[in-house]
mmCIF file of C-alpha atoms in Angstrom:
data_model
loop_
_atom_site.group_PDB
_atom_site.id
_atom_site.type_symbol
_atom_site.label_atom_id
_atom_site.label_comp_id
_atom_site.label_asym_id
_atom_site.label_seq_id
_atom_site.Cartn_x
_atom_site.Cartn_y
_atom_site.Cartn_z
ATOM 1 C CA UNK A 1385 0.000 0.000 0.000
ATOM 2 C CA UNK A 1386 1.167 3.471 -0.917
ATOM 3 C CA UNK A 1387 -0.170 6.626 0.693
ATOM 4 C CA UNK A 1388 -0.136 9.579 -1.688
ATOM 5 C CA UNK A 1389 -0.651 13.046 -0.230
ATOM 6 C CA UNK A 1390 -1.480 16.347 -1.890
ATOM 7 C CA UNK A 1391 -0.091 19.545 -0.409
ATOM 8 C CA UNK A 1392 -1.508 23.053 -0.798
ATOM 9 C CA UNK A 1393 -4.750 21.964 -2.455
ATOM 10 C CA UNK A 1394 -6.829 24.637 -0.708
ATOM 11 C CA UNK A 1395 -5.929 28.289 -1.304
ATOM 12 C CA UNK A 1396 -6.586 29.440 2.269
ATOM 13 C CA UNK A 1397 -4.382 26.697 3.721
ATOM 14 C CA UNK A 1398 -1.504 27.521 1.375
ATOM 15 C CA UNK A 1399 -1.750 31.154 2.478
ATOM 16 C CA UNK A 1400 -1.942 30.383 6.206
ATOM 17 C CA UNK A 1401 1.432 28.616 5.992
ATOM 18 C CA UNK A 1402 2.946 31.317 3.779
ATOM 19 C CA UNK A 1403 3.186 29.065 0.721
ATOM 20 C CA UNK A 1404 2.626 29.946 -2.902
ATOM 21 C CA UNK A 1405 -0.533 28.630 -4.538
ATOM 22 C CA UNK A 1406 0.663 25.852 -6.887
ATOM 23 C CA UNK A 1407 0.036 25.570 -10.630
ATOM 24 C CA UNK A 1408 -0.020 21.767 -10.438
ATOM 25 C CA UNK A 1409 -0.539 19.294 -7.587
ATOM 26 C CA UNK A 1410 2.157 19.101 -4.921
ATOM 27 C CA UNK A 1411 2.662 15.384 -4.226
ATOM 28 C CA UNK A 1412 4.468 13.609 -1.418
ATOM 29 C CA UNK A 1413 4.208 10.077 -0.051
ATOM 30 C CA UNK A 1414 3.923 8.340 3.270
ATOM 31 C CA UNK A 1415 5.087 4.708 3.605
ATOM 32 C CA UNK A 1416 2.830 1.849 4.641
ATOM 33 C CA UNK A 1417 4.229 2.122 8.170
ATOM 34 C CA UNK A 1418 2.657 5.593 8.455
ATOM 35 C CA UNK A 1419 -0.827 4.028 8.387
ATOM 36 C CA UNK A 1420 -2.359 4.067 11.873
ATOM 37 C CA UNK A 1421 -4.104 0.734 12.200
ATOM 38 C CA UNK A 1422 -7.750 1.012 13.293
ATOM 39 C CA UNK A 1423 -8.263 0.808 17.067
ATOM 40 C CA UNK A 1424 -4.523 1.222 17.704
ATOM 41 C CA UNK A 1425 -3.445 4.029 20.045
ATOM 42 C CA UNK A 1426 -1.780 7.163 18.701
ATOM 43 C CA UNK A 1427 1.193 8.395 20.710
ATOM 44 C CA UNK A 1428 2.657 11.886 20.585
ATOM 45 C CA UNK A 1429 6.055 11.395 18.895
ATOM 46 C CA UNK A 1430 9.074 12.127 21.040
ATOM 47 C CA UNK A 1431 10.977 13.993 18.308
ATOM 48 C CA UNK A 1432 8.631 16.975 17.964
ATOM 49 C CA UNK A 1433 7.431 19.781 20.202
ATOM 50 C CA UNK A 1434 4.782 21.020 17.763
ATOM 51 C CA UNK A 1435 2.442 18.312 16.531
ATOM 52 C CA UNK A 1436 -0.229 19.539 14.113
ATOM 53 C CA UNK A 1437 -3.421 17.962 12.778
ATOM 54 C CA UNK A 1438 -4.493 18.314 9.144
ATOM 55 C CA UNK A 1439 -7.892 16.843 8.253
ATOM 56 C CA UNK A 1440 -8.319 15.633 4.664
ATOM 57 C CA UNK A 1441 -10.651 13.701 2.408
ATOM 58 C CA UNK A 1442 -9.089 10.356 1.512
ATOM 59 C CA UNK A 1443 -9.768 8.228 -1.572
ATOM 60 C CA UNK A 1444 -9.290 4.463 -1.739
ATOM 61 C CA UNK A 1445 -7.892 3.163 -5.025
ATOM 62 C CA UNK A 1446 -9.908 0.228 -6.385
ATOM 63 C CA UNK A 1447 -8.214 -0.518 -9.705
ATOM 64 C CA UNK A 1448 -4.627 -0.798 -10.901
ATOM 65 C CA UNK A 1449 -3.629 1.881 -13.370
ATOM 66 C CA UNK A 1450 -0.940 4.026 -14.955
ATOM 67 C CA UNK A 1451 -1.211 7.090 -17.224
ATOM 68 C CA UNK A 1452 -4.909 7.447 -16.405
ATOM 69 C CA UNK A 1453 -6.809 10.052 -18.380
ATOM 70 C CA UNK A 1454 -8.776 12.514 -16.273
ATOM 71 C CA UNK A 1455 -12.071 11.549 -17.910
ATOM 72 C CA UNK A 1456 -11.566 7.919 -16.819
ATOM 73 C CA UNK A 1457 -10.102 8.651 -13.370
ATOM 74 C CA UNK A 1458 -13.326 8.125 -11.399
ATOM 75 C CA UNK A 1459 -13.222 4.426 -12.347
ATOM 76 C CA UNK A 1460 -10.062 3.995 -10.265
ATOM 77 C CA UNK A 1461 -11.440 4.778 -6.786
ATOM 78 C CA UNK A 1462 -14.546 3.460 -5.071
ATOM 79 C CA UNK A 1463 -14.658 4.858 -1.542
ATOM 80 C CA UNK A 1464 -13.989 8.025 0.425
ATOM 81 C CA UNK A 1465 -13.360 8.900 4.056
ATOM 82 C CA UNK A 1466 -11.599 11.453 6.224
ATOM 83 C CA UNK A 1467 -8.069 11.164 7.498
ATOM 84 C CA UNK A 1468 -5.625 13.128 9.607
ATOM 85 C CA UNK A 1469 -2.180 13.897 8.236
ATOM 86 C CA UNK A 1470 -0.220 14.360 11.470
ATOM 87 C CA UNK A 1471 2.705 16.710 10.978
ATOM 88 C CA UNK A 1472 5.740 17.620 13.075
ATOM 89 C CA UNK A 1473 5.441 21.304 12.184
ATOM 90 C CA UNK A 1474 8.608 22.447 13.939
ATOM 91 C CA UNK A 1475 10.671 19.904 12.005
ATOM 92 C CA UNK A 1476 8.922 20.728 8.746
ATOM 93 C CA UNK A 1477 9.609 24.447 9.200
ATOM 94 C CA UNK A 1478 13.324 23.817 9.694
ATOM 95 C CA UNK A 1479 13.500 21.528 6.670
ATOM 96 C CA UNK A 1480 11.646 24.060 4.491
ATOM 97 C CA UNK A 1481 14.115 26.779 5.493
ATOM 98 C CA UNK A 1482 16.944 24.568 4.255
ATOM 99 C CA UNK A 1483 15.112 23.514 1.088
ATOM 100 C CA UNK A 1484 15.155 19.876 2.211
ATOM 101 C CA UNK A 1485 12.507 17.128 1.842
ATOM 102 C CA UNK A 1486 9.925 16.872 4.634
ATOM 103 C CA UNK A 1487 9.622 13.105 5.069
ATOM 104 C CA UNK A 1488 10.756 13.034 8.691
ATOM 105 C CA UNK A 1489 8.122 15.687 9.475
ATOM 106 C CA UNK A 1490 5.290 13.969 7.620
ATOM 107 C CA UNK A 1491 5.958 10.290 6.957
ATOM 108 C CA UNK A 1492 6.831 8.830 10.338
ATOM 109 C CA UNK A 1493 5.169 5.735 11.809
ATOM 110 C CA UNK A 1494 1.418 6.112 12.485
ATOM 111 C CA UNK A 1495 1.265 9.650 11.047
ATOM 112 C CA UNK A 1496 -1.690 8.823 8.763
ATOM 113 C CA UNK A 1497 -4.964 8.207 10.591
ATOM 114 C CA UNK A 1498 -7.771 6.997 8.322
ATOM 115 C CA UNK A 1499 -11.485 6.785 9.061
ATOM 116 C CA UNK A 1500 -14.232 4.375 8.087
ATOM 117 C CA UNK A 1501 -14.758 4.380 4.325
ATOM 118 C CA UNK A 1502 -18.009 5.295 2.589
ATOM 119 C CA UNK A 1503 -18.642 3.450 -0.669
ATOM 120 C CA UNK A 1504 -19.265 5.768 -3.591
ATOM 121 C CA UNK A 1505 -22.824 5.441 -4.845
ATOM 122 C CA UNK A 1506 -25.079 7.334 -7.257
ATOM 123 C CA UNK A 1507 -26.445 10.400 -5.515
ATOM 124 C CA UNK A 1508 -23.309 11.068 -3.460
ATOM 125 C CA UNK A 1509 -21.746 14.188 -4.959
ATOM 126 C CA UNK A 1510 -18.159 13.950 -3.811
ATOM 127 C CA UNK A 1511 -17.337 17.216 -5.584
ATOM 128 C CA UNK A 1512 -19.500 19.116 -3.078
ATOM 129 C CA UNK A 1513 -18.777 17.338 0.187
ATOM 130 C CA UNK A 1514 -18.498 19.016 3.584
ATOM 131 C CA UNK A 1515 -15.947 17.661 6.028
ATOM 132 C CA UNK A 1516 -14.670 18.852 9.384
ATOM 133 C CA UNK A 1517 -12.489 18.157 12.387
ATOM 134 C CA UNK A 1518 -13.383 18.633 16.031
ATOM 135 C CA UNK A 1519 -10.817 18.898 18.805
ATOM 136 C CA UNK A 1520 -12.293 18.188 22.209
ATOM 137 C CA UNK A 1521 -15.804 18.736 20.759
ATOM 138 C CA UNK A 1522 -14.954 22.136 19.212
ATOM 139 C CA UNK A 1523 -14.772 22.540 15.434
ATOM 140 C CA UNK A 1524 -11.236 23.491 14.393
ATOM 141 C CA UNK A 1525 -11.278 22.759 10.653
ATOM 142 C CA UNK A 1526 -14.015 22.841 8.035
ATOM 143 C CA UNK A 1527 -13.766 22.297 4.299
ATOM 144 C CA UNK A 1528 -15.697 21.418 1.180
ATOM 145 C CA UNK A 1529 -14.336 19.437 -1.739
ATOM 146 C CA UNK A 1530 -15.642 22.042 -4.194
ATOM 147 C CA UNK A 1531 -12.926 24.387 -2.912
ATOM 148 C CA UNK A 1532 -10.037 22.113 -3.901
ATOM 149 C CA UNK A 1533 -7.624 23.604 -6.419
ATOM 150 C CA UNK A 1534 -7.336 20.197 -8.093
ATOM 151 C CA UNK A 1535 -10.292 17.817 -8.267
ATOM 152 C CA UNK A 1536 -10.189 14.164 -7.298
ATOM 153 C CA UNK A 1537 -10.006 13.118 -10.953
ATOM 154 C CA UNK A 1538 -7.247 15.611 -11.723
ATOM 155 C CA UNK A 1539 -5.241 14.310 -8.760
ATOM 156 C CA UNK A 1540 -5.650 10.652 -9.757
ATOM 157 C CA UNK A 1541 -4.655 11.395 -13.343
ATOM 158 C CA UNK A 1542 -1.656 13.499 -12.317
ATOM 159 C CA UNK A 1543 -0.319 11.004 -9.765
ATOM 160 C CA UNK A 1544 -0.642 8.160 -12.279
ATOM 161 C CA UNK A 1545 1.754 9.928 -14.639
ATOM 162 C CA UNK A 1546 4.556 9.299 -12.167
ATOM 163 C CA UNK A 1547 3.480 6.302 -10.056
ATOM 164 C CA UNK A 1548 1.507 3.150 -10.721
ATOM 165 C CA UNK A 1549 -1.738 3.110 -8.790
ATOM 166 C CA UNK A 1550 -2.561 -0.178 -7.107
ATOM 167 C CA UNK A 1551 -5.655 -1.534 -5.416
ATOM 168 C CA UNK A 1552 -5.638 -0.448 -1.772
ATOM 169 C CA UNK A 1553 -3.496 2.656 -2.242
ATOM 170 C CA UNK A 1554 -4.775 5.741 -0.430
ATOM 171 C CA UNK A 1555 -4.813 9.344 -1.602
ATOM 172 C CA UNK A 1556 -4.959 12.160 0.963
ATOM 173 C CA UNK A 1557 -6.351 15.023 -1.112
ATOM 174 C CA UNK A 1558 -5.292 18.101 0.862
ATOM 175 C CA UNK A 1559 -6.312 20.030 3.966
ATOM 176 C CA UNK A 1560 -8.350 23.226 4.288
ATOM 177 C CA UNK A 1561 -7.383 26.195 6.444
ATOM 178 C CA UNK A 1562 -7.388 25.852 10.215
ATOM 179 C CA UNK A 1563 -4.529 23.434 10.852
ATOM 180 C CA UNK A 1564 -3.278 23.653 14.391
ATOM 181 C CA UNK A 1565 -1.533 22.086 17.327
ATOM 182 C CA UNK A 1566 -2.647 19.097 19.351
ATOM 183 C CA UNK A 1567 -1.298 17.857 22.655
ATOM 184 C CA UNK A 1568 -1.508 14.764 24.824
ATOM 185 C CA UNK A 1569 -5.081 14.223 25.978
ATOM 186 C CA UNK A 1570 -6.722 15.845 22.962
ATOM 187 C CA UNK A 1571 -9.507 13.914 21.253
ATOM 188 C CA UNK A 1572 -9.842 14.496 17.515
ATOM 189 C CA UNK A 1573 -13.039 13.556 15.662
ATOM 190 C CA UNK A 1574 -13.352 13.827 11.888
ATOM 191 C CA UNK A 1575 -16.622 14.035 9.964
ATOM 192 C CA UNK A 1576 -18.006 13.902 6.459
ATOM 193 C CA UNK A 1577 -21.206 15.914 6.588
ATOM 194 C CA UNK A 1578 -22.708 14.797 9.932
ATOM 195 C CA UNK A 1579 -21.166 11.325 9.994
ATOM 196 C CA UNK A 1580 -18.331 10.783 12.463
ATOM 197 C CA UNK A 1581 -15.880 8.477 10.686
ATOM 198 C CA UNK A 1582 -12.674 8.819 12.697
ATOM 199 C CA UNK A 1583 -11.698 9.389 16.323
ATOM 200 C CA UNK A 1584 -8.128 9.658 17.583
ATOM 201 C CA UNK A 1585 -6.966 10.324 21.124
ATOM 202 C CA UNK A 1586 -3.452 11.721 21.458
ATOM 203 C CA UNK A 1587 -1.631 9.726 24.130
#
């Protein structure tokens, strides 16, 4: 399983971190070991002093493919959920200053929490989907897929130009504005519309 991630896919989030708005998708990967297994505890990593949450819509790849045309891209995923891209923001900031890759800030063990998947069915408009994150029962992030710079199909097509897509791969499609810090004891709950699909306690 590969975990593809899209950076800066919402204008307001790019601006809140002082980043330029991209002309094409910004792609990075997390390894399989970054996947937080369901019902496993999440522990605050010892190497950071500034752990941030980033809530995102996540696609599940359902068909192997390469060089996928945008108009056929929707045939290559069959489910959607919410996930949290946990980020060591202090480490990422230092790496960005030096122009270095961010893997140790983004791709560490258990840094990708993934919720319960919803199968895609007729009538579910995933291009106008509200999602949100609550921290200790207070809403801290809200987004809608219609505000993405690059649509789901554009992302799938673009990624497939560089990497083979395989059944079971996941695609984190970007976070809206409102990213922030979490600490030990925080409880994070992620929603699509009014459905709670993911809960993580920081231990």
